[in-house]
CSV table of C-alpha atoms in Angstrom, one decimal:
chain,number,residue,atom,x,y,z
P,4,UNK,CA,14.5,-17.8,177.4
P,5,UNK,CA,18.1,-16.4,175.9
P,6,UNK,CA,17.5,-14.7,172.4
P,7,UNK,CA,18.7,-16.7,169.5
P,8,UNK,CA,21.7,-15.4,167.7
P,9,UNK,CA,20.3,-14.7,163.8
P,10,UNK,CA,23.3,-15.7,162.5
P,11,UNK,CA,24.6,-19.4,162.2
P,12,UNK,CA,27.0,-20.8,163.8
P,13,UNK,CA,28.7,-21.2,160.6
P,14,UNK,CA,28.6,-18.8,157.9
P,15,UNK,CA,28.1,-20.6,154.5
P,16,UNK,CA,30.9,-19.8,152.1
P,17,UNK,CA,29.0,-19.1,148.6
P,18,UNK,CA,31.0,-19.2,145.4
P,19,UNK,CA,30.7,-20.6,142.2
P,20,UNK,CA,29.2,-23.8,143.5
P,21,UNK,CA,26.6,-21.9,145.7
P,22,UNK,CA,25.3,-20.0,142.3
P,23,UNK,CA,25.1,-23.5,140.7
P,24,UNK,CA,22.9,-24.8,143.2
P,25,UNK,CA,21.0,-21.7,143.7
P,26,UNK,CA,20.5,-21.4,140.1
P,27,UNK,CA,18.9,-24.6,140.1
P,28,UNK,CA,16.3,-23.7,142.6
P,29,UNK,CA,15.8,-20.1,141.1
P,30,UNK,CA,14.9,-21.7,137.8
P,31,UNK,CA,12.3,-23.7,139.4
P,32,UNK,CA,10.9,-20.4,141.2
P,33,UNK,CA,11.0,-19.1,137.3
P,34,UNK,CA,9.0,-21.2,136.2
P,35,UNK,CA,6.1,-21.3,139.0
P,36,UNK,CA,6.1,-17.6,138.3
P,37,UNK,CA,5.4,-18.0,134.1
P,38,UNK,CA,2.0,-20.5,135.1
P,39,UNK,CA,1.2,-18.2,138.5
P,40,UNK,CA,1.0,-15.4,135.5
P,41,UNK,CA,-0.3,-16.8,132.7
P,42,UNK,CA,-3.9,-15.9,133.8
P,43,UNK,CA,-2.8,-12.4,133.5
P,44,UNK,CA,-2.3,-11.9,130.2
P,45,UNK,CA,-5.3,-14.6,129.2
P,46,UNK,CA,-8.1,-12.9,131.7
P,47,UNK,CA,-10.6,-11.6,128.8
P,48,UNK,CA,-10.3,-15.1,126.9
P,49,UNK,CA,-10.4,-17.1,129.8
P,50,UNK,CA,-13.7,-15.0,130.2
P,51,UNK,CA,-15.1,-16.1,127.5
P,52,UNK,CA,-13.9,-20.2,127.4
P,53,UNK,CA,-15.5,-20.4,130.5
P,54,UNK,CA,-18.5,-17.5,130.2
P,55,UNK,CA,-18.1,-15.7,133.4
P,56,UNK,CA,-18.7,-12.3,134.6
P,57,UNK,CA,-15.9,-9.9,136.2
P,58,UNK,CA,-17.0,-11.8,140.1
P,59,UNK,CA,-16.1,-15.1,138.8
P,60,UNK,CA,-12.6,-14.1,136.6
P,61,UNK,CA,-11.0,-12.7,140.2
P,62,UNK,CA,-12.0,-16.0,141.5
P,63,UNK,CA,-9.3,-17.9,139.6
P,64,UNK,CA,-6.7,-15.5,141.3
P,65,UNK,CA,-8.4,-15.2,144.3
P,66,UNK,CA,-8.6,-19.1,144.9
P,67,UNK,CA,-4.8,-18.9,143.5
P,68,UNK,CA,-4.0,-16.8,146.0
P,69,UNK,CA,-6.0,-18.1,148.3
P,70,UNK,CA,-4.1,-21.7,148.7
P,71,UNK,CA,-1.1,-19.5,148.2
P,72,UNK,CA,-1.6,-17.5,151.3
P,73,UNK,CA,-2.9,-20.1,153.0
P,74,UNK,CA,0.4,-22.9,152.5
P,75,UNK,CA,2.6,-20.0,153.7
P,76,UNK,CA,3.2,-21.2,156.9
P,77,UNK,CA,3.0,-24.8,156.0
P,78,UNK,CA,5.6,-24.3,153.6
P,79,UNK,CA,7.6,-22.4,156.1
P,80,UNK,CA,7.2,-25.5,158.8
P,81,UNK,CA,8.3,-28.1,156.1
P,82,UNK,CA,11.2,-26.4,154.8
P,83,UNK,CA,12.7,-26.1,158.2
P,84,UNK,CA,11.6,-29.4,158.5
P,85,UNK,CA,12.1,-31.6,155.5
P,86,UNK,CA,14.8,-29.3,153.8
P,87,UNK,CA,14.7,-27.5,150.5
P,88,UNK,CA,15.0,-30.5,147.9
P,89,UNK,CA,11.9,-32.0,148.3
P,90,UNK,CA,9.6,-29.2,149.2
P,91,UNK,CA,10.7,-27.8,145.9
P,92,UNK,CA,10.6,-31.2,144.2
P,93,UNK,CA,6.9,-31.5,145.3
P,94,UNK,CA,5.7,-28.1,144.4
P,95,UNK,CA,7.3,-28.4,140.9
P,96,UNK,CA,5.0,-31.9,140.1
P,97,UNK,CA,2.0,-29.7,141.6
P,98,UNK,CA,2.7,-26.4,139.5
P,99,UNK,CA,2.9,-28.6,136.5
P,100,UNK,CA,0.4,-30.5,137.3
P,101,UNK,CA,-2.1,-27.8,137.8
P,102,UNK,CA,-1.0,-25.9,134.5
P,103,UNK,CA,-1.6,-29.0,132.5
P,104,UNK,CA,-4.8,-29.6,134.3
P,105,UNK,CA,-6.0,-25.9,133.4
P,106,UNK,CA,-4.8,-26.3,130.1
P,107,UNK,CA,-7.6,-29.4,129.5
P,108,UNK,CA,-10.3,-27.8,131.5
P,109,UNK,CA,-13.8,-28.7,130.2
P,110,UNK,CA,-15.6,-26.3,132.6
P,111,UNK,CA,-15.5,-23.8,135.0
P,112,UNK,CA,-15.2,-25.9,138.1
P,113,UNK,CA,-12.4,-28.2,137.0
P,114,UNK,CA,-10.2,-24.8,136.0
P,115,UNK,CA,-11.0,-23.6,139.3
P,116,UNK,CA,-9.9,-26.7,140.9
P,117,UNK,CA,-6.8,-26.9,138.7
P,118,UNK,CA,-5.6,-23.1,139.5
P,119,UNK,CA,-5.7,-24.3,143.4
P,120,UNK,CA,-3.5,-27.5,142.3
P,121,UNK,CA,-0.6,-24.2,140.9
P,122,UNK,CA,-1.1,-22.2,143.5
P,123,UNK,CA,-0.3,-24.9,146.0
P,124,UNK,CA,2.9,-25.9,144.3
P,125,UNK,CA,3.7,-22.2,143.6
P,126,UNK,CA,3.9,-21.8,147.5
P,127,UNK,CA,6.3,-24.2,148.1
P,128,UNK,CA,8.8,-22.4,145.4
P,129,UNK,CA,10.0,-19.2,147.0
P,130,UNK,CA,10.2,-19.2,150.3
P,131,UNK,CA,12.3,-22.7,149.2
P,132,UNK,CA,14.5,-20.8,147.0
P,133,UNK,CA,14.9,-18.2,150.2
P,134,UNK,CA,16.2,-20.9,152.4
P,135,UNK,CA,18.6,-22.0,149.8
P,136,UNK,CA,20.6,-18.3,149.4
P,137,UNK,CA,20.2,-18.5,153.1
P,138,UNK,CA,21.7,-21.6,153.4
P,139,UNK,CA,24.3,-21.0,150.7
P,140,UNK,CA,25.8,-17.4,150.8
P,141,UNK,CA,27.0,-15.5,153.4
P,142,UNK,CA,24.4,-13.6,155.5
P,143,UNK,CA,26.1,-10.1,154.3
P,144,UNK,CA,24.5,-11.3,150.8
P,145,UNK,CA,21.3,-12.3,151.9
P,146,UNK,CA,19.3,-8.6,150.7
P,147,UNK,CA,21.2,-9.2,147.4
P,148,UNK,CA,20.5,-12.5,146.8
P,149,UNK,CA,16.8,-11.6,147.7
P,150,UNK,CA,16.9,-9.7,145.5
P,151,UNK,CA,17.5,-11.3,142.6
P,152,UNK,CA,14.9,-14.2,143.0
P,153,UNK,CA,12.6,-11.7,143.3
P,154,UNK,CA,14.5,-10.7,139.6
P,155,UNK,CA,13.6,-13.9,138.3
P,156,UNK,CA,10.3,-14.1,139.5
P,157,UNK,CA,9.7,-10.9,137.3
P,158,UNK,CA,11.6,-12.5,134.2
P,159,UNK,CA,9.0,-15.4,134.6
P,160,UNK,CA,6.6,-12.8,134.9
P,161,UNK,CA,7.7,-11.2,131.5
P,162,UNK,CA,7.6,-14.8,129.6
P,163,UNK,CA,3.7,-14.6,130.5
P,164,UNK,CA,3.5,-11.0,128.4
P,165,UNK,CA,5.7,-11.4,125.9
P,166,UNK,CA,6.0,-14.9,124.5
P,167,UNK,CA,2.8,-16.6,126.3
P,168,UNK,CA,0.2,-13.9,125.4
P,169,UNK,CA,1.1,-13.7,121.6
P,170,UNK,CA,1.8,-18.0,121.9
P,171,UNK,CA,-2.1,-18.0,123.3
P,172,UNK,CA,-3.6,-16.0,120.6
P,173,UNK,CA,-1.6,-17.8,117.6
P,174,UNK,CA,-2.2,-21.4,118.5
P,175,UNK,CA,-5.4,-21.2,121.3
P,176,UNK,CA,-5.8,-22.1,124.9
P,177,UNK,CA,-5.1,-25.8,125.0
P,178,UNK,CA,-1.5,-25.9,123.5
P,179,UNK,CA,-0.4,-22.7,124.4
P,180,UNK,CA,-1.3,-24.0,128.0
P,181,UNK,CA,-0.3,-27.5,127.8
P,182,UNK,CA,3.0,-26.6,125.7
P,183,UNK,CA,4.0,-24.5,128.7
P,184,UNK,CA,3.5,-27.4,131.1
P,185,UNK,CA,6.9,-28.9,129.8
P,186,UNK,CA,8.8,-26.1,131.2
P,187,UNK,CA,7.9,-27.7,134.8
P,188,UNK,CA,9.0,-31.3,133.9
P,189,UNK,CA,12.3,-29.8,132.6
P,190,UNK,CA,13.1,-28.4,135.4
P,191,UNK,CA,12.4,-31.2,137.4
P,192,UNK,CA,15.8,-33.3,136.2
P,193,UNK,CA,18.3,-31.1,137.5
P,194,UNK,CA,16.4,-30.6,140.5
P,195,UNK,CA,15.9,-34.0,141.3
P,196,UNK,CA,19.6,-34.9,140.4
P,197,UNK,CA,21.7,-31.9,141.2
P,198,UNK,CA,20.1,-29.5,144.1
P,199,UNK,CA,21.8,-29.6,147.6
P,200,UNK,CA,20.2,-27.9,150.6
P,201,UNK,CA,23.5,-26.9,151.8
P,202,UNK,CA,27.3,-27.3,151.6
P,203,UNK,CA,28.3,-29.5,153.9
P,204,UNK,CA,28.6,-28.4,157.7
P,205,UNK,CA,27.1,-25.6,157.0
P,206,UNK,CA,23.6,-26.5,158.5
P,207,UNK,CA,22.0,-26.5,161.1
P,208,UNK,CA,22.1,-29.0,163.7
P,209,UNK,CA,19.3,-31.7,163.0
P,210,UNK,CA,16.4,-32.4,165.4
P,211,UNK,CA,16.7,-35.4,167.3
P,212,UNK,CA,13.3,-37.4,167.2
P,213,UNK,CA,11.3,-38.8,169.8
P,214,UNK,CA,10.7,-41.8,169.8
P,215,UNK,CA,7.1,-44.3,169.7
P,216,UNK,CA,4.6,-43.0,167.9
P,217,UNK,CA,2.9,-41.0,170.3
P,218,UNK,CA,6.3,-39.4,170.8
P,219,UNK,CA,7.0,-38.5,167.3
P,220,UNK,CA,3.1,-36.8,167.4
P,221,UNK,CA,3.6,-34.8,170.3
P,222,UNK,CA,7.0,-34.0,169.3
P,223,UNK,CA,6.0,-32.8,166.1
P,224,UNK,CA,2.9,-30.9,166.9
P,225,UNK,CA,5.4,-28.9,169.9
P,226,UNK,CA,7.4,-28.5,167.1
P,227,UNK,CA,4.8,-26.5,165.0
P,228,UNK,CA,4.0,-24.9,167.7
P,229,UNK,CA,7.4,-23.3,168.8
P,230,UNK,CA,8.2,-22.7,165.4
P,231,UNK,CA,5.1,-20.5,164.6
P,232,UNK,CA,5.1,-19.0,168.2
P,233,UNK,CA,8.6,-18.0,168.2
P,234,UNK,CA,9.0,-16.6,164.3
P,235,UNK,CA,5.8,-14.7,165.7
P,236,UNK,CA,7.2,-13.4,168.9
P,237,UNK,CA,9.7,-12.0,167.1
P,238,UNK,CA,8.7,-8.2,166.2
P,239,UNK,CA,10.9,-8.2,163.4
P,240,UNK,CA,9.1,-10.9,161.6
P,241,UNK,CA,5.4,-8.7,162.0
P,242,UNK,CA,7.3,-5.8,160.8
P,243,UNK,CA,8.3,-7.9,158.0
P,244,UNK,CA,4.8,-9.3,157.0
P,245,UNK,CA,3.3,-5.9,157.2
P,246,UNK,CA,5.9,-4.2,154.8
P,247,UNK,CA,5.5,-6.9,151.9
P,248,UNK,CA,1.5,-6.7,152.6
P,249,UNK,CA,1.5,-3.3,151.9
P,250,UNK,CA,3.9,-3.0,149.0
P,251,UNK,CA,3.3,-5.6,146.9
P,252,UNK,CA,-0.4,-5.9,146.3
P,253,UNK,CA,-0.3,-2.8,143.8
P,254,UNK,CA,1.8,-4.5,141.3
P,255,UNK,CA,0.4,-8.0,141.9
P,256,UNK,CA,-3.5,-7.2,141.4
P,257,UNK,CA,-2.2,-5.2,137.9
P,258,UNK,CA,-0.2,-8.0,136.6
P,259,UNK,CA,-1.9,-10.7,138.0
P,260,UNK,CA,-5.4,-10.4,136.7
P,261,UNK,CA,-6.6,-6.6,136.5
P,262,UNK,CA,-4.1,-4.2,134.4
P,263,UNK,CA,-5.1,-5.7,131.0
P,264,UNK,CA,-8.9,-5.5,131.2
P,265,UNK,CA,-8.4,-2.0,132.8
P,266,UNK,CA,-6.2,-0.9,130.2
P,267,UNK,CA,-8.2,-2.1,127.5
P,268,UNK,CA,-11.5,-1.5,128.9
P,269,UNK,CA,-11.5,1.5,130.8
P,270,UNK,CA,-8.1,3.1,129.1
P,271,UNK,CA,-9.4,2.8,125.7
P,272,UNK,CA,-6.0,0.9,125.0
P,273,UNK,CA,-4.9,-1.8,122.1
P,274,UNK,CA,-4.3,-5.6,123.5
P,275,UNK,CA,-0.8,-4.6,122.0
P,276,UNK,CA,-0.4,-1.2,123.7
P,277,UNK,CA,-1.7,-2.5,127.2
P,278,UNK,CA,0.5,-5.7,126.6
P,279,UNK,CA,3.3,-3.4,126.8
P,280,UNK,CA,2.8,-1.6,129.5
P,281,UNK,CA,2.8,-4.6,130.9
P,282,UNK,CA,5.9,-5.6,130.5
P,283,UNK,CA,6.9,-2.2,131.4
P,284,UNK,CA,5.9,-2.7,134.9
P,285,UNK,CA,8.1,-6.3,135.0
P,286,UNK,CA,10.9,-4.4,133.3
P,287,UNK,CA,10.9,-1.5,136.1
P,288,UNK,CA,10.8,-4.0,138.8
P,289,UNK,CA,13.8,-5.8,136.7
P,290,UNK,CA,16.2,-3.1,136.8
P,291,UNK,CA,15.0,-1.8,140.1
P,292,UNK,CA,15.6,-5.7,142.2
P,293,UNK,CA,19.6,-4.8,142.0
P,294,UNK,CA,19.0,-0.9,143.1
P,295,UNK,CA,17.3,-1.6,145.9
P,296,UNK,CA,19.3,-4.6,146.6
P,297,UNK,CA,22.5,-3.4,147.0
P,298,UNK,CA,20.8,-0.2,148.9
P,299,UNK,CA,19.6,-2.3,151.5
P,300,UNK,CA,22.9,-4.5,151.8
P,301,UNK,CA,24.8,-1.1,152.1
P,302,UNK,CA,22.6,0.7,154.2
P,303,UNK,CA,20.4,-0.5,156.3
P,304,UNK,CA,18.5,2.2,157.8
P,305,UNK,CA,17.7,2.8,154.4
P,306,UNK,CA,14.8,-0.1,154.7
P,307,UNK,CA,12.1,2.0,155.9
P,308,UNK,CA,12.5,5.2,154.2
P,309,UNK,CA,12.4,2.5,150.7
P,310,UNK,CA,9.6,0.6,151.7
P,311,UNK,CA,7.0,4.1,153.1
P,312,UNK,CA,8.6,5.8,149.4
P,313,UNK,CA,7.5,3.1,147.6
P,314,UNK,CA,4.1,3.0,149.3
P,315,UNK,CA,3.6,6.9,149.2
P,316,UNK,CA,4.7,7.0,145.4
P,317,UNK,CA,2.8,4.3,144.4
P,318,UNK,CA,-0.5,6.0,145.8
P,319,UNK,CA,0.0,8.9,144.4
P,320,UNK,CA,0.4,7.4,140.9
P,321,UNK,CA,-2.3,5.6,141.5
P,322,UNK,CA,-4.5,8.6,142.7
P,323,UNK,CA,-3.2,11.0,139.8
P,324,UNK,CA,-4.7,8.1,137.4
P,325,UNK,CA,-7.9,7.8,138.6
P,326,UNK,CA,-9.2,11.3,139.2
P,327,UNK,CA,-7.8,12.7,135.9
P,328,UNK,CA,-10.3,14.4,134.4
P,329,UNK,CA,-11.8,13.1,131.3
P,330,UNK,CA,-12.7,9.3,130.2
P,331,UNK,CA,-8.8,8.0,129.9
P,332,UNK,CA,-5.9,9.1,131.3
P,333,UNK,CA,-2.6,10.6,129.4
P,334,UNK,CA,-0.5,7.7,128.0
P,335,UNK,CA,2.1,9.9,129.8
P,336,UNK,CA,0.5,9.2,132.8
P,337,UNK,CA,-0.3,5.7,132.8
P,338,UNK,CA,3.5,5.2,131.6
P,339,UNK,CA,4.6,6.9,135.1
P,340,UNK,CA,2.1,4.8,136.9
P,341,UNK,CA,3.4,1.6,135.1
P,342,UNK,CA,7.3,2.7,136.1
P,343,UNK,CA,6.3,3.0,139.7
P,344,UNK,CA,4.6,-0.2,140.0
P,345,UNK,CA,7.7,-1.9,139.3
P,346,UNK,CA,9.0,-0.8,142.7
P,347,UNK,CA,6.4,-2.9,144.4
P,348,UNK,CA,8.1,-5.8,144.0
P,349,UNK,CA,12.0,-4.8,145.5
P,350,UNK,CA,9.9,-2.7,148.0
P,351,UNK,CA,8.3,-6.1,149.3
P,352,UNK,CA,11.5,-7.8,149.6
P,353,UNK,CA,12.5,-5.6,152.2
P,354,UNK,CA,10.3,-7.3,154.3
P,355,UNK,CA,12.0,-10.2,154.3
P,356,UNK,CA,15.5,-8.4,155.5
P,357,UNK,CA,13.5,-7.5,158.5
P,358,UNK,CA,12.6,-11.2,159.2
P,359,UNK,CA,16.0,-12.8,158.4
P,360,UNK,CA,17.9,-11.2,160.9
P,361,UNK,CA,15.3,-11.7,163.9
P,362,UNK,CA,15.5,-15.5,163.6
P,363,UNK,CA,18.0,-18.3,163.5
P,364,UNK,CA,18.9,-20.5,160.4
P,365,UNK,CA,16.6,-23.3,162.0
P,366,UNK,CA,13.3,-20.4,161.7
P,367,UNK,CA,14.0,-19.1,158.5
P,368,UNK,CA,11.3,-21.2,156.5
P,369,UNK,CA,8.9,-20.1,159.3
P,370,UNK,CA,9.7,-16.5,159.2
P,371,UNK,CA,10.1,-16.0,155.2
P,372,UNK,CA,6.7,-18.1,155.4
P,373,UNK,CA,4.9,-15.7,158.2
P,374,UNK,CA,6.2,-12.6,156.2
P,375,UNK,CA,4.9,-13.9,152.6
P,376,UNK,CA,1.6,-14.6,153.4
P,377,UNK,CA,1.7,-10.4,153.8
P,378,UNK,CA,1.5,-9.5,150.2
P,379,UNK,CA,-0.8,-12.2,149.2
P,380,UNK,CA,-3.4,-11.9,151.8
P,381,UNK,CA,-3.5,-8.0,150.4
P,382,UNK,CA,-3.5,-9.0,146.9
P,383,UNK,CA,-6.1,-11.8,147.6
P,384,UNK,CA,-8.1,-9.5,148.9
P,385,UNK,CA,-7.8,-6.4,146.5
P,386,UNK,CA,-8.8,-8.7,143.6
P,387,UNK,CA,-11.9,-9.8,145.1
P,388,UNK,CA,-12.8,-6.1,146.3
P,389,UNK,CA,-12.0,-4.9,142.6
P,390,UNK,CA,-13.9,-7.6,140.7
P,391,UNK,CA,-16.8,-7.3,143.3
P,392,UNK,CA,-16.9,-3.5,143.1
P,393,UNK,CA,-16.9,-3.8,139.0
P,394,UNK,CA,-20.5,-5.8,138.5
P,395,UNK,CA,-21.5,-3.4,141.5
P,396,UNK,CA,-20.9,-0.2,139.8
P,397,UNK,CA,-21.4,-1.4,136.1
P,398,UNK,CA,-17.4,-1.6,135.8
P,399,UNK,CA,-16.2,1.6,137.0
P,400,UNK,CA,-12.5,1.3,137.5
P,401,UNK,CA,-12.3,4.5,139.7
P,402,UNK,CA,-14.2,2.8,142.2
P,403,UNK,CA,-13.0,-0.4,142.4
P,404,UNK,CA,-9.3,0.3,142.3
P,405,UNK,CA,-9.6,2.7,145.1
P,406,UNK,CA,-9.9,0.0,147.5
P,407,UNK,CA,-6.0,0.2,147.0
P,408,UNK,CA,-5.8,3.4,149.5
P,409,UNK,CA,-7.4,1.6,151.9
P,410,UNK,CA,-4.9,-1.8,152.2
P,411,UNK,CA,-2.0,0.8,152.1
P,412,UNK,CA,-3.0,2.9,155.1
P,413,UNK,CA,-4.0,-0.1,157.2
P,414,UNK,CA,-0.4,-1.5,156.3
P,415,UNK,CA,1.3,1.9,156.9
P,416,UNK,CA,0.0,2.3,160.4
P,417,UNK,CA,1.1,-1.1,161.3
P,418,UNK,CA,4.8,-0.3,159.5
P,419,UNK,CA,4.9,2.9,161.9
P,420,UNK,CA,3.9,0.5,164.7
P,421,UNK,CA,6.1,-1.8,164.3
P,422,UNK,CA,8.9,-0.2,163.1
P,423,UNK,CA,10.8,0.8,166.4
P,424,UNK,CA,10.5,-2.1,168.4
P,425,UNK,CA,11.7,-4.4,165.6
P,426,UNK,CA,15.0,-2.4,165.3
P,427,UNK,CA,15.1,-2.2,168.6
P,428,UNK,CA,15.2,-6.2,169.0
P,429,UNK,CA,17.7,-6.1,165.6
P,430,UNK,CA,20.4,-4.3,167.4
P,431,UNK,CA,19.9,-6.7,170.7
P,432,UNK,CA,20.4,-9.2,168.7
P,433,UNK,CA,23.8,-8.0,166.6
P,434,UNK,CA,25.3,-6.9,169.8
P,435,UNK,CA,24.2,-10.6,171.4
P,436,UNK,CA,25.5,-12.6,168.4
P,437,UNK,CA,29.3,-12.4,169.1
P,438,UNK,CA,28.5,-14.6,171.9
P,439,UNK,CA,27.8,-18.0,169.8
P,440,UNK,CA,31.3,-18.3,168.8
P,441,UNK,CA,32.7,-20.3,165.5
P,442,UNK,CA,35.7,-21.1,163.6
P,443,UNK,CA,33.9,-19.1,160.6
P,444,UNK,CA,31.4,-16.9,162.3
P,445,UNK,CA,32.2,-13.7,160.8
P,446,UNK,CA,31.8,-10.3,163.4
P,447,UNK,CA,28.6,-8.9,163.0
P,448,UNK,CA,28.2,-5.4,161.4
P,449,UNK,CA,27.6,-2.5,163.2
P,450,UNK,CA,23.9,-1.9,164.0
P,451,UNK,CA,22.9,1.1,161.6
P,452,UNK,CA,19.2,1.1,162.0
């Protein structure tokens, strides 16, 4: 079989309109991020609304993750599939649906049940939002315009800490949780009325269905097949999944469940204090997205050296924190650490600039799919490790958040695996794609990896 040109035939045109209908999509993304976070900031009173120990907190974010992980490839598949518009449509009227539905949770179970119903909405809204710059910029902006979802996936994050948090503990769970549930329905209208999954003749060529029944069924089931297999086959893709895998977890864990009660807890800190080093983290990762963005756009051999940095800084940080001598670390120190966190996030997006270019416009759900389910499968794991590990060892923190080294040098090896045979296939492909000609193909750029 020929290798597929990454490129499409036609290269979309972006502009004005493109950030319109981006913009649309992002602030869906935006606001799947605020409920994904909300438990964050609420972990010690969600403890104690629904009386459970340290086991049964991570298993809010662990079931979270869980479905999250889990739809990855699904998502992937019906994106490429169905198109942008109504995957996101669907997973906004899930997201919102499951933040109402944990907002009037009676009991543990139900909450539980609800968090599943976000997370599987939650999936469908990035790698949607993905497709869409994809589908809507030229590919020379693709690391840039990564880049800045990833942005406003942070600023969602940053409505969880600072207005959600002090919203929670002035009014209480139930309309602090339900009032935020709006936010999904108002994005919904321009969605529904507004979003286009591309300009027009800018896609890619539509499937032609079988036909009969048993037809349509075969022909879809080959096409789930062929899709996963050849997103897989693609070393550029594995490469991709095992960078965001190993850079993201750090920050997610932290922020998503685990930096406040280890702040407050085993830090000594304030709800106030740990609240803002918090948001330090989302603000590092904020005014890191564009740095490493247009890095990566500029110079690409620049991805690797980023993405082991970010690994080997964050581990160190991490490691400097928990074997300071003493009950608590420096508030020095935990300010570095919460700095460096923030370059989990724009370290994990790199992964996705390893997937892009190894498949075709008609793979790219698949792909961003395969390469997302990295960083959540690490982060689904950590959190169960670290709230297992705390009943264990009557909450010691050093323990538990040293399973960290352990995700990061099973992810490094693989990088170092991967990493020459997926630039190999990158610059076979680049010197291959000037043979799909088009009236607006642009040339490729010089391989520089």
């Amino acid at each position: 079989m020929s290798a597929p040109s990454p490129l499409p035939v036609q290269d979309p045109p972006g502009g004005r309109r493109a950030v319109a209908v981006w913009s649309i999509g992002v602030s869906v993304y935006f606001v799947a991020v605020i409920f994904r976070t909300s438990l964050g900031v609420a972990g010690l009173d969600a403890a104690d609304r629904f009386h459970v120990n340290a086991s049964a907190l991570a298993t809010f974010s662990l079931l979270q993750l869980l479905v999250y992980a889990g739809m990855q490839i699904p998502v992937g598949l019906m994106v490429d599939r169905l198109g942008t518009k109504k995957v996101l449509t669907l997973g906004a009227v899930l997201f919102t649906a499951g933040q109402l539905g944990f907002a009037l949770s009676p009991s543990y179970g139900t909450a539980l049940a609800a968090r599943a119903l976000l997370g599987c909405g939650d999936a469908m809204t990035f790698i949607s939002v993905l497709r869409l710059g994809t589908r809507w910029f030229p590919a020379r902006r693709g690391p840039l315009v990564a880049q800045l979802a990833g942005l406003v996936g942070m600023a969602g994050n940053l409505v969880s800490t600072l207005v959600l948090a002090p919203v929670l503990h002035g009014v209480g769970w139930v309309p602090a949780f339900a009032g935020s549930a709006v936010a999904g329905l108002i994005v919904l209208v321009p969605l529904v009325l507004f979003l286009r999954d591309q300009p027009q003749g800018h896609g890619p060529p539509a499937a032609v269905p079988a036909r009969g029944a048993a037809g349509a069924a075969g022909a879809a089931g080959g096409y789930v097949r062929r899709q996963i297999a050849e997103s897989w086959r693609e070393p550029g893709t594995r490469l991709g999944l095992w960078v965001h895998f190993t850079t993201q977890f750090p920050a997610m864990v932290f922020l998503l469940l685990w930096g406040m009660p280890f702040l407050i807890e085993a830090q000594g800190l304030s709800r106030s204090t740990a609240g803002g080093l918090l948001t330090l983290v989302v603000a590092s990762n904020m005014a890191l997205g564009l740095v490493y963005g247009q890095i990566v756009g500029r110079l690409r051999s620049a991805r690797i050296p980023l993405a082991l940095g970010t690994v080997g800084l964050t581990a160190g940080l991490w490691l400097a924190v928990l074997v300071h001598p003493g009950d608590r670390a420096p508030m020095g120190l935990l300010v570095a650490l919460c700095l460096v966190l923030g370059t989990c996030g724009p370290a994990s997006m790199i992964g996705f600039d390893f997937a892009r270019p190894a498949n075709p416009a008609e793979r790219q759900g698949t792909a961003s799919g395969i390469t997302n389910m990295g960083g959540f499968v690490a982060s689904m794991t950590t959190l169960l490790a670290v709230g297992v590990l705390l009943d264990a060892t009557g909450d010691d923190y050093r323990i538990a958040f040293s399973t960290v080294f352990v995700l990061q040098a099973l992810g490094v090896t693989q990088i170092l695996r991967l990493r020459r045979p997926a630039l190999s296939r990158e610059r076979e492909l680049r010197t291959a794609a000037p043979a799909r000609p088009g009236p607006t193909t642009p040339a490729p750029e010089p391989a520089r990896t």
